[in-house]
Amino acid sequence: MQLTNQQTLPVSQAQAWEALNDISLLQSAMPGCESITPTGDNQYEVLVTAAIGPVKAKFKGKLKLADLDPPNAYNIQFEGQGGPAGHAKGTAAVRLEPAGPDSTVLHYTANATVGGKIAQIGSRLVDMAAQKMAGEFFENFNAQLAERYKPAAEPVAAAAAEPATEPAKPGGFWAWLKRLFGMS
């Protein structure tokens, strides 16, 4: 399986790097993540519950960051065991590209192999589950970034001159519609 994509993050490159190395932020943004525990320099043990098609399992895995180039890039090596559900092993390359003072584009490419019941499900369902998990992660991650790095409040006089409107959530309607019809 290969998954390549990019996401625009609402923060500077330095803030994005800091957030990508914050275990508690990553744990709360990752769907099904129960724990991320440091086991050494840039090495972690991860416990995640994931559903891939009809198979739901708790995966215990190891994650290692390599080739660190702060605040630009790193590679991730991972492997996980899900008991009878199967196993996964792979790598991911993450690269940050500044897109302005408060915007960064995160590029990623992940390659993984799976075995056991997960492999029997079929690559299409595995790919769809991986894309869904990535989408949920970045939705949660971006929301947390926006909360953590809120822009400074504007002066009261400037705020009073503008009509009060609630900004539309990107993809809010489409995300709701997809959830409604079970297409997440």
GROMACS .gro file of N, CA and C in nm, residues 5-177:
model
  519
    5ASN      N    1   0.010   1.224  -0.013
    5ASN     CA    2  -0.082   1.336  -0.008
    5ASN      C    3  -0.010   1.456   0.052
    6GLN      N    4  -0.082   1.565   0.063
    6GLN     CA    5  -0.030   1.684   0.130
    6GLN      C    6  -0.145   1.750   0.203
    7GLN      N    7  -0.112   1.822   0.308
    7GLN     CA    8  -0.209   1.893   0.390
    7GLN      C    9  -0.155   2.032   0.420
    8THR      N   10  -0.242   2.132   0.414
    8THR     CA   11  -0.203   2.266   0.453
    8THR      C   12  -0.235   2.284   0.601
    9LEU      N   13  -0.135   2.321   0.677
    9LEU     CA   14  -0.149   2.341   0.820
    9LEU      C   15  -0.157   2.491   0.848
   10PRO      N   16  -0.245   2.534   0.940
   10PRO     CA   17  -0.266   2.677   0.965
   10PRO      C   18  -0.166   2.740   1.060
   11VAL      N   19  -0.039   2.701   1.048
   11VAL     CA   20   0.065   2.750   1.139
   11VAL      C   21   0.197   2.766   1.062
   12SER      N   22   0.292   2.833   1.127
   12SER     CA   23   0.425   2.848   1.066
   12SER      C   24   0.495   2.713   1.063
   13GLN      N   25   0.604   2.706   0.986
   13GLN     CA   26   0.680   2.581   0.976
   13GLN      C   27   0.736   2.540   1.112
   14ALA      N   28   0.786   2.636   1.189
   14ALA     CA   29   0.841   2.605   1.322
   14ALA      C   30   0.732   2.550   1.414
   15GLN      N   31   0.613   2.609   1.410
   15GLN     CA   32   0.502   2.560   1.492
   15GLN      C   33   0.457   2.422   1.447
   16ALA      N   34   0.454   2.399   1.316
   16ALA     CA   35   0.417   2.267   1.264
   16ALA      C   36   0.516   2.161   1.312
   17TRP      N   37   0.646   2.192   1.306
   17TRP     CA   38   0.749   2.099   1.350
   17TRP      C   39   0.731   2.067   1.499
   18GLU      N   40   0.710   2.173   1.578
   18GLU     CA   41   0.689   2.154   1.722
   18GLU      C   42   0.570   2.062   1.748
   19ALA      N   43   0.459   2.086   1.678
   19ALA     CA   44   0.338   2.006   1.698
   19ALA      C   45   0.359   1.861   1.654
   20LEU      N   46   0.433   1.840   1.545
   20LEU     CA   47   0.457   1.704   1.497
   20LEU      C   48   0.548   1.625   1.590
   21ASN      N   49   0.609   1.692   1.684
   21ASN     CA   50   0.695   1.626   1.781
   21ASN      C   51   0.638   1.632   1.922
   22ASP      N   52   0.511   1.668   1.935
   22ASP     CA   53   0.442   1.676   2.063
   22ASP      C   54   0.358   1.549   2.079
   23ILE      N   55   0.404   1.458   2.162
   23ILE     CA   56   0.339   1.327   2.178
   23ILE      C   57   0.193   1.340   2.220
   24SER      N   58   0.164   1.427   2.316
   24SER     CA   59   0.025   1.438   2.364
   24SER      C   60  -0.067   1.492   2.255
   25LEU      N   61  -0.019   1.586   2.176
   25LEU     CA   62  -0.101   1.640   2.066
   25LEU      C   63  -0.124   1.531   1.960
   26LEU      N   64  -0.020   1.458   1.924
   26LEU     CA   65  -0.034   1.351   1.825
   26LEU      C   66  -0.128   1.242   1.874
   27GLN      N   67  -0.115   1.205   2.001
   27GLN     CA   68  -0.201   1.100   2.056
   27GLN      C   69  -0.347   1.140   2.051
   28SER      N   70  -0.377   1.264   2.086
   28SER     CA   71  -0.517   1.307   2.086
   28SER      C   72  -0.571   1.328   1.945
   29ALA      N   73  -0.484   1.351   1.847
   29ALA     CA   74  -0.530   1.371   1.709
   29ALA      C   75  -0.546   1.239   1.633
   30MET      N   76  -0.474   1.136   1.674
   30MET     CA   77  -0.474   1.009   1.602
   30MET      C   78  -0.596   0.925   1.640
   31PRO      N   79  -0.681   0.891   1.542
   31PRO     CA   80  -0.800   0.811   1.572
   31PRO      C   81  -0.762   0.676   1.633
   32GLY      N   82  -0.826   0.642   1.745
   32GLY     CA   83  -0.804   0.513   1.808
   32GLY      C   84  -0.676   0.499   1.887
   33CYS      N   85  -0.597   0.606   1.897
   33CYS     CA   86  -0.469   0.597   1.968
   33CYS      C   87  -0.493   0.599   2.119
   34GLU      N   88  -0.445   0.494   2.185
   34GLU     CA   89  -0.460   0.484   2.329
   34GLU      C   90  -0.337   0.534   2.402
   35SER      N   91  -0.219   0.516   2.340
   35SER     CA   92  -0.097   0.565   2.405
   35SER      C   93   0.018   0.575   2.306
   36ILE      N   94   0.108   0.669   2.336
   36ILE     CA   95   0.237   0.681   2.269
   36ILE      C   96   0.338   0.698   2.381
   37THR      N   97   0.427   0.602   2.394
   37THR     CA   98   0.523   0.600   2.504
   37THR      C   99   0.666   0.603   2.450
   38PRO      N  100   0.746   0.702   2.491
   38PRO     CA  101   0.887   0.704   2.448
   38PRO      C  102   0.960   0.582   2.503
   39THR      N  103   1.043   0.519   2.417
   39THR     CA  104   1.122   0.403   2.460
   39THR      C  105   1.271   0.427   2.439
   40GLY      N  106   1.308   0.540   2.381
   40GLY     CA  107   1.447   0.573   2.353
   40GLY      C  108   1.450   0.702   2.274
   41ASP      N  109   1.569   0.738   2.225
   41ASP     CA  110   1.581   0.858   2.143
   41ASP      C  111   1.502   0.841   2.014
   42ASN      N  112   1.400   0.923   1.996
   42ASN     CA  113   1.316   0.922   1.877
   42ASN      C  114   1.253   0.785   1.849
   43GLN      N  115   1.227   0.709   1.955
   43GLN     CA  116   1.163   0.579   1.943
   43GLN      C  117   1.045   0.574   2.039
   44TYR      N  118   0.936   0.512   1.991
   44TYR     CA  119   0.812   0.512   2.067
   44TYR      C  120   0.741   0.378   2.054
   45GLU      N  121   0.665   0.346   2.157
   45GLU     CA  122   0.573   0.233   2.150
   45GLU      C  123   0.434   0.294   2.139
   46VAL      N  124   0.354   0.241   2.048
   46VAL     CA  125   0.222   0.297   2.020
   46VAL      C  126   0.117   0.188   2.035
   47LEU      N  127   0.003   0.224   2.096
   47LEU     CA  128  -0.109   0.132   2.109
   47LEU      C  129  -0.230   0.197   2.042
   48VAL      N  130  -0.281   0.134   1.936
   48VAL     CA  131  -0.390   0.191   1.855
   48VAL      C  132  -0.496   0.085   1.830
   49THR      N  133  -0.622   0.122   1.845
   49THR     CA  134  -0.732   0.036   1.805
   49THR      C  135  -0.779   0.085   1.670
   50ALA      N  136  -0.784  -0.007   1.574
   50ALA     CA  137  -0.822   0.032   1.438
   50ALA      C  138  -0.919  -0.069   1.380
   51ALA      N  139  -1.009  -0.020   1.297
   51ALA     CA  140  -1.102  -0.106   1.223
   51ALA      C  141  -1.067  -0.094   1.076
   52ILE      N  142  -1.042  -0.209   1.016
   52ILE     CA  143  -1.012  -0.214   0.873
   52ILE      C  144  -1.111  -0.311   0.812
   53GLY      N  145  -1.209  -0.255   0.743
   53GLY     CA  146  -1.318  -0.338   0.693
   53GLY      C  147  -1.387  -0.403   0.812
   54PRO      N  148  -1.413  -0.533   0.807
   54PRO     CA  149  -1.481  -0.600   0.918
   54PRO      C  150  -1.388  -0.637   1.034
   55VAL      N  151  -1.258  -0.614   1.019
   55VAL     CA  152  -1.161  -0.653   1.121
   55VAL      C  153  -1.130  -0.534   1.211
   56LYS      N  154  -1.152  -0.554   1.341
   56LYS     CA  155  -1.118  -0.450   1.439
   56LYS      C  156  -1.020  -0.512   1.537
   57ALA      N  157  -0.910  -0.444   1.560
   57ALA     CA  158  -0.807  -0.499   1.647
   57ALA      C  159  -0.730  -0.390   1.717
   58LYS      N  160  -0.664  -0.431   1.824
   58LYS     CA  161  -0.574  -0.343   1.897
   58LYS      C  162  -0.434  -0.374   1.847
   59PHE      N  163  -0.367  -0.273   1.795
   59PHE     CA  164  -0.232  -0.290   1.741
   59PHE      C  165  -0.131  -0.231   1.837
   60LYS      N  166  -0.031  -0.310   1.869
   60LYS     CA  167   0.080  -0.263   1.950
   60LYS      C  168   0.197  -0.251   1.855
   61GLY      N  169   0.253  -0.132   1.848
   61GLY     CA  170   0.357  -0.111   1.749
   61GLY      C  171   0.476  -0.033   1.800
   62LYS      N  172   0.577  -0.031   1.715
   62LYS     CA  173   0.698   0.047   1.740
   62LYS      C  174   0.710   0.150   1.629
   63LEU      N  175   0.752   0.267   1.669
   63LEU     CA  176   0.767   0.377   1.576
   63LEU      C  177   0.904   0.441   1.600
   64LYS      N  178   0.975   0.467   1.492
   64LYS     CA  179   1.107   0.528   1.505
   64LYS      C  180   1.119   0.643   1.406
   65LEU      N  181   1.165   0.759   1.455
   65LEU     CA  182   1.191   0.874   1.370
   65LEU      C  183   1.337   0.867   1.326
   66ALA      N  184   1.361   0.890   1.197
   66ALA     CA  185   1.497   0.882   1.143
   66ALA      C  186   1.520   0.998   1.047
   67ASP      N  187   1.646   1.022   1.016
   67ASP     CA  188   1.684   1.126   0.920
   67ASP      C  189   1.621   1.261   0.953
   68LEU      N  190   1.625   1.298   1.081
   68LEU     CA  191   1.566   1.425   1.124
   68LEU      C  192   1.640   1.543   1.063
   69ASP      N  193   1.564   1.636   1.006
   69ASP     CA  194   1.617   1.759   0.948
   69ASP      C  195   1.528   1.874   0.996
   70PRO      N  196   1.537   1.910   1.126
   70PRO     CA  197   1.447   2.012   1.181
   70PRO      C  198   1.465   2.147   1.113
   71PRO      N  199   1.364   2.223   1.085
   71PRO     CA  200   1.222   2.194   1.094
   71PRO      C  201   1.164   2.153   0.958
   72ASN      N  202   1.242   2.080   0.880
   72ASN     CA  203   1.202   2.051   0.742
   72ASN      C  204   1.144   1.912   0.718
   73ALA      N  205   1.204   1.809   0.776
   73ALA     CA  206   1.162   1.674   0.737
   73ALA      C  207   1.210   1.568   0.835
   74TYR      N  208   1.144   1.453   0.829
   74TYR     CA  209   1.194   1.331   0.892
   74TYR      C  210   1.127   1.212   0.828
   75ASN      N  211   1.183   1.095   0.855
   75ASN     CA  212   1.125   0.970   0.809
   75ASN      C  213   1.076   0.893   0.930
   76ILE      N  214   0.974   0.814   0.910
   76ILE     CA  215   0.917   0.733   1.016
   76ILE      C  216   0.925   0.587   0.973
   77GLN      N  217   0.973   0.503   1.062
   77GLN     CA  218   0.972   0.359   1.041
   77GLN      C  219   0.875   0.302   1.144
   78PHE      N  220   0.784   0.214   1.099
   78PHE     CA  221   0.686   0.160   1.193
   78PHE      C  222   0.660   0.014   1.166
   79GLU      N  223   0.618  -0.053   1.272
   79GLU     CA  224   0.572  -0.191   1.262
   79GLU      C  225   0.474  -0.213   1.375
   80GLY      N  226   0.375  -0.297   1.349
   80GLY     CA  227   0.274  -0.321   1.451
   80GLY      C  228   0.215  -0.460   1.439
   81GLN      N  229   0.175  -0.514   1.554
   81GLN     CA  230   0.112  -0.645   1.562
   81GLN      C  231  -0.029  -0.628   1.616
   82GLY      N  232  -0.123  -0.692   1.549
   82GLY     CA  233  -0.262  -0.687   1.593
   82GLY      C  234  -0.316  -0.823   1.628
   83GLY      N  235  -0.230  -0.911   1.678
   83GLY     CA  236  -0.273  -1.046   1.715
   83GLY      C  237  -0.326  -1.120   1.593
   84PRO      N  238  -0.440  -1.190   1.608
   84PRO     CA  239  -0.495  -1.267   1.496
   84PRO      C  240  -0.536  -1.179   1.377
   85ALA      N  241  -0.556  -1.049   1.400
   85ALA     CA  242  -0.597  -0.959   1.291
   85ALA      C  243  -0.485  -0.940   1.190
   86GLY      N  244  -0.361  -0.953   1.236
   86GLY     CA  245  -0.251  -0.940   1.143
   86GLY      C  246  -0.144  -0.843   1.189
   87HIS      N  247  -0.065  -0.799   1.094
   87HIS     CA  248   0.047  -0.710   1.125
   87HIS      C  249   0.068  -0.611   1.010
   88ALA      N  250   0.142  -0.507   1.041
   88ALA     CA  251   0.176  -0.405   0.940
   88ALA      C  252   0.319  -0.359   0.964
   89LYS      N  253   0.383  -0.318   0.856
   89LYS     CA  254   0.519  -0.269   0.864
   89LYS      C  255   0.538  -0.170   0.750
   90GLY      N  256   0.611  -0.062   0.777
   90GLY     CA  257   0.633   0.032   0.668
   90GLY      C  258   0.714   0.153   0.707
   91THR      N  259   0.715   0.248   0.615
   91THR     CA  260   0.787   0.374   0.633
   91THR      C  261   0.700   0.489   0.585
   92ALA      N  262   0.734   0.607   0.633
   92ALA     CA  263   0.667   0.728   0.586
   92ALA      C  264   0.770   0.840   0.581
   93ALA      N  265   0.762   0.920   0.477
   93ALA     CA  266   0.848   1.038   0.464
   93ALA      C  267   0.760   1.161   0.483
   94VAL      N  268   0.801   1.249   0.573
   94VAL     CA  269   0.725   1.370   0.604
   94VAL      C  270   0.815   1.490   0.573
   95ARG      N  271   0.759   1.585   0.498
   95ARG     CA  272   0.836   1.705   0.462
   95ARG      C  273   0.748   1.827   0.481
   96LEU      N  274   0.803   1.930   0.546
   96LEU     CA  275   0.731   2.055   0.568
   96LEU      C  276   0.784   2.163   0.473
   97GLU      N  277   0.691   2.237   0.414
   97GLU     CA  278   0.726   2.345   0.321
   97GLU      C  279   0.651   2.471   0.363
   98PRO      N  280   0.725   2.579   0.396
   98PRO     CA  281   0.656   2.702   0.434
   98PRO      C  282   0.573   2.756   0.318
   99ALA      N  283   0.453   2.804   0.350
   99ALA     CA  284   0.364   2.860   0.248
   99ALA      C  285   0.317   2.999   0.288
  100GLY      N  286   0.391   3.063   0.375
  100GLY     CA  287   0.356   3.195   0.425
  100GLY      C  288   0.388   3.201   0.573
  101PRO      N  289   0.367   3.316   0.636
  101PRO     CA  290   0.404   3.329   0.777
  101PRO      C  291   0.320   3.240   0.870
  102ASP      N  292   0.197   3.212   0.831
  102ASP     CA  293   0.108   3.130   0.915
  102ASP      C  294   0.049   3.013   0.839
  103SER      N  295   0.128   2.955   0.751
  103SER     CA  296   0.079   2.843   0.672
  103SER      C  297   0.197   2.755   0.630
  104THR      N  298   0.177   2.625   0.642
  104THR     CA  299   0.281   2.528   0.607
  104THR      C  300   0.214   2.412   0.533
  105VAL      N  301   0.279   2.364   0.428
  105VAL     CA  302   0.229   2.248   0.357
  105VAL      C  303   0.308   2.126   0.404
  106LEU      N  304   0.236   2.027   0.454
  106LEU     CA  305   0.297   1.903   0.497
  106LEU      C  306   0.278   1.801   0.384
  107HIS      N  307   0.388   1.751   0.331
  107HIS     CA  308   0.385   1.649   0.226
  107HIS      C  309   0.419   1.516   0.292
  108TYR      N  310   0.346   1.410   0.257
  108TYR     CA  311   0.382   1.280   0.312
  108TYR      C  312   0.361   1.169   0.211
  109THR      N  313   0.445   1.068   0.223
  109THR     CA  314   0.433   0.946   0.144
  109THR      C  315   0.455   0.831   0.241
  110ALA      N  316   0.358   0.742   0.250
  110ALA     CA  317   0.368   0.626   0.337
  110ALA      C  318   0.362   0.500   0.252
  111ASN      N  319   0.448   0.406   0.284
  111ASN     CA  320   0.449   0.275   0.220
  111ASN      C  321   0.436   0.170   0.329
  112ALA      N  322   0.344   0.076   0.311
  112ALA     CA  323   0.323  -0.025   0.414
  112ALA      C  324   0.289  -0.159   0.351
  113THR      N  325   0.322  -0.263   0.423
  113THR     CA  326   0.279  -0.397   0.387
  113THR      C  327   0.202  -0.452   0.506
  114VAL      N  328   0.100  -0.531   0.477
  114VAL     CA  329   0.017  -0.590   0.582
  114VAL      C  330   0.009  -0.740   0.561
  115GLY      N  331  -0.016  -0.812   0.670
  115GLY     CA  332  -0.031  -0.956   0.664
  115GLY      C  333  -0.140  -1.002   0.758
  116GLY      N  334  -0.176  -1.128   0.751
  116GLY     CA  335  -0.280  -1.183   0.836
  116GLY      C  336  -0.419  -1.154   0.779
  117LYS      N  337  -0.519  -1.149   0.867
  117LYS     CA  338  -0.657  -1.125   0.823
  117LYS      C  339  -0.670  -0.993   0.748
  118ILE      N  340  -0.591  -0.895   0.788
  118ILE     CA  341  -0.597  -0.764   0.721
  118ILE      C  342  -0.563  -0.780   0.573
  119ALA      N  343  -0.462  -0.857   0.543
  119ALA     CA  344  -0.422  -0.877   0.404
  119ALA      C  345  -0.530  -0.950   0.325
  120GLN      N  346  -0.606  -1.035   0.391
  120GLN     CA  347  -0.712  -1.111   0.324
  120GLN      C  348  -0.831  -1.023   0.288
  121ILE      N  349  -0.844  -0.910   0.355
  121ILE     CA  350  -0.956  -0.819   0.328
  121ILE      C  351  -0.948  -0.762   0.188
  122GLY      N  352  -0.828  -0.737   0.144
  122GLY     CA  353  -0.809  -0.680   0.011
  122GLY      C  354  -0.749  -0.541   0.019
  123SER      N  355  -0.665  -0.511  -0.078
  123SER     CA  356  -0.591  -0.385  -0.075
  123SER      C  357  -0.682  -0.264  -0.086
  124ARG      N  358  -0.794  -0.276  -0.156
  124ARG     CA  359  -0.883  -0.162  -0.172
  124ARG      C  360  -0.941  -0.117  -0.037
  125LEU      N  361  -0.988  -0.213   0.043
  125LEU     CA  362  -1.042  -0.178   0.175
  125LEU      C  363  -0.933  -0.126   0.268
  126VAL      N  364  -0.814  -0.185   0.260
  126VAL     CA  365  -0.702  -0.140   0.343
  126VAL      C  366  -0.666   0.004   0.306
  127ASP      N  367  -0.658   0.032   0.175
  127ASP     CA  368  -0.628   0.168   0.128
  127ASP      C  369  -0.734   0.268   0.175
  128MET      N  370  -0.861   0.228   0.165
  128MET     CA  371  -0.970   0.318   0.207
  128MET      C  372  -0.963   0.346   0.357
  129ALA      N  373  -0.933   0.242   0.436
  129ALA     CA  374  -0.921   0.260   0.581
  129ALA      C  375  -0.804   0.352   0.614
  130ALA      N  376  -0.692   0.336   0.544
  130ALA     CA  377  -0.576   0.422   0.569
  130ALA      C  378  -0.606   0.567   0.532
  131GLN      N  379  -0.674   0.588   0.420
  131GLN     CA  380  -0.710   0.724   0.380
  131GLN      C  381  -0.808   0.786   0.479
  132LYS      N  382  -0.902   0.706   0.528
  132LYS     CA  383  -0.998   0.757   0.627
  132LYS      C  384  -0.926   0.798   0.755
  133MET      N  385  -0.835   0.712   0.802
  133MET     CA  386  -0.761   0.744   0.925
  133MET      C  387  -0.676   0.868   0.906
  134ALA      N  388  -0.611   0.882   0.791
  134ALA     CA  389  -0.530   1.000   0.763
  134ALA      C  390  -0.617   1.125   0.761
  135GLY      N  391  -0.733   1.117   0.697
  135GLY     CA  392  -0.825   1.231   0.692
  135GLY      C  393  -0.872   1.272   0.831
  136GLU      N  394  -0.908   1.174   0.914
  136GLU     CA  395  -0.952   1.204   1.051
  136GLU      C  396  -0.837   1.263   1.133
  137PHE      N  397  -0.716   1.208   1.115
  137PHE     CA  398  -0.602   1.261   1.188
  137PHE      C  399  -0.580   1.408   1.154
  138PHE      N  400  -0.576   1.442   1.024
  138PHE     CA  401  -0.548   1.580   0.987
  138PHE      C  402  -0.662   1.675   1.024
  139GLU      N  403  -0.785   1.627   1.024
  139GLU     CA  404  -0.896   1.711   1.070
  139GLU      C  405  -0.877   1.745   1.218
  140ASN      N  406  -0.846   1.643   1.299
  140ASN     CA  407  -0.822   1.664   1.442
  140ASN      C  408  -0.696   1.748   1.466
  141PHE      N  409  -0.590   1.717   1.394
  141PHE     CA  410  -0.462   1.786   1.409
  141PHE      C  411  -0.475   1.934   1.376
  142ASN      N  412  -0.540   1.965   1.263
  142ASN     CA  413  -0.559   2.106   1.225
  142ASN      C  414  -0.644   2.181   1.326
  143ALA      N  415  -0.747   2.116   1.380
  143ALA     CA  416  -0.831   2.181   1.482
  143ALA      C  417  -0.748   2.212   1.606
  144GLN      N  418  -0.663   2.119   1.645
  144GLN     CA  419  -0.579   2.143   1.762
  144GLN      C  420  -0.474   2.250   1.737
  145LEU      N  421  -0.420   2.254   1.615
  145LEU     CA  422  -0.324   2.359   1.581
  145LEU      C  423  -0.391   2.496   1.587
  146ALA      N  424  -0.511   2.505   1.531
  146ALA     CA  425  -0.584   2.632   1.530
  146ALA      C  426  -0.613   2.678   1.674
  147GLU      N  427  -0.645   2.584   1.761
  147GLU     CA  428  -0.672   2.617   1.901
  147GLU      C  429  -0.544   2.658   1.974
  148ARG      N  430  -0.438   2.583   1.954
  148ARG     CA  431  -0.312   2.610   2.024
  148ARG      C  432  -0.247   2.740   1.979
  149TYR      N  433  -0.250   2.765   1.849
  149TYR     CA  434  -0.181   2.881   1.793
  149TYR      C  435  -0.280   2.984   1.739
  150LYS      N  436  -0.380   3.018   1.820
  150LYS     CA  437  -0.477   3.119   1.779
  150LYS      C  438  -0.406   3.248   1.744
  151PRO      N  439  -0.450   3.315   1.635
  151PRO     CA  440  -0.390   3.447   1.606
  151PRO      C  441  -0.425   3.545   1.718
  152ALA      N  442  -0.339   3.641   1.738
  152ALA     CA  443  -0.363   3.742   1.842
  152ALA      C  444  -0.495   3.812   1.816
  153ALA      N  445  -0.567   3.844   1.923
  153ALA     CA  446  -0.697   3.910   1.910
  153ALA      C  447  -0.679   4.049   1.850
  154GLU      N  448  -0.773   4.085   1.763
  154GLU     CA  449  -0.769   4.217   1.701
  154GLU      C  450  -0.817   4.321   1.801
  155PRO      N  451  -0.777   4.446   1.782
  155PRO     CA  452  -0.826   4.551   1.871
  155PRO      C  453  -0.979   4.557   1.869
  156VAL      N  454  -1.039   4.596   1.981
  156VAL     CA  455  -1.185   4.600   1.995
  156VAL      C  456  -1.248   4.693   1.892
  157ALA      N  457  -1.188   4.807   1.863
  157ALA     CA  458  -1.244   4.902   1.767
  157ALA      C  459  -1.254   4.838   1.629
  158ALA      N  460  -1.152   4.765   1.587
  158ALA     CA  461  -1.154   4.701   1.456
  158ALA      C  462  -1.258   4.590   1.453
  159ALA      N  463  -1.273   4.518   1.564
  159ALA     CA  464  -1.371   4.410   1.569
  159ALA      C  465  -1.513   4.465   1.564
  160ALA      N  466  -1.537   4.581   1.627
  160ALA     CA  467  -1.671   4.639   1.628
  160ALA      C  468  -1.710   4.688   1.489
  161ALA      N  469  -1.615   4.727   1.407
  161ALA     CA  470  -1.645   4.776   1.273
  161ALA      C  471  -1.685   4.664   1.178
  162GLU      N  472  -1.648   4.542   1.209
  162GLU     CA  473  -1.678   4.428   1.123
  162GLU      C  474  -1.806   4.361   1.172
  163PRO      N  475  -1.893   4.317   1.080
  163PRO     CA  476  -2.010   4.242   1.123
  163PRO      C  477  -1.967   4.108   1.181
  164ALA      N  478  -2.034   4.062   1.284
  164ALA     CA  479  -1.999   3.935   1.347
  164ALA      C  480  -2.059   3.821   1.267
  165THR      N  481  -1.972   3.741   1.211
  165THR     CA  482  -2.016   3.621   1.139
  165THR      C  483  -1.929   3.506   1.182
  166GLU      N  484  -1.986   3.389   1.184
  166GLU     CA  485  -1.908   3.271   1.219
  166GLU      C  486  -1.846   3.217   1.093
  167PRO      N  487  -1.714   3.196   1.093
  167PRO     CA  488  -1.650   3.144   0.972
  167PRO      C  489  -1.698   3.003   0.943
  168ALA      N  490  -1.712   2.973   0.816
  168ALA     CA  491  -1.753   2.840   0.776
  168ALA      C  492  -1.639   2.743   0.800
  169LYS      N  493  -1.673   2.625   0.849
  169LYS     CA  494  -1.571   2.523   0.869
  169LYS      C  495  -1.541   2.460   0.734
  170PRO      N  496  -1.413   2.449   0.698
  170PRO     CA  497  -1.380   2.390   0.569
  170PRO      C  498  -1.430   2.247   0.562
  171GLY      N  499  -1.509   2.221   0.460
  171GLY     CA  500  -1.559   2.087   0.437
  171GLY      C  501  -1.665   2.044   0.537
  172GLY      N  502  -1.712   2.136   0.622
  172GLY     CA  503  -1.807   2.101   0.727
  172GLY      C  504  -1.933   2.036   0.674
  173PHE      N  505  -1.995   2.097   0.574
  173PHE     CA  506  -2.118   2.043   0.518
  173PHE      C  507  -2.092   1.909   0.451
  174TRP      N  508  -1.984   1.901   0.373
  174TRP     CA  509  -1.955   1.776   0.302
  174TRP      C  510  -1.919   1.667   0.401
  175ALA      N  511  -1.844   1.701   0.505
  175ALA     CA  512  -1.808   1.601   0.605
  175ALA      C  513  -1.933   1.550   0.675
  176TRP      N  514  -2.027   1.640   0.707
  176TRP     CA  515  -2.152   1.600   0.771
  176TRP      C  516  -2.232   1.510   0.679
  177LEU      N  517  -2.240   1.548   0.551
  177LEU     CA  518  -2.316   1.470   0.454
  177LEU      C  519  -2.256   1.330   0.438
   0.00000   0.00000   0.00000
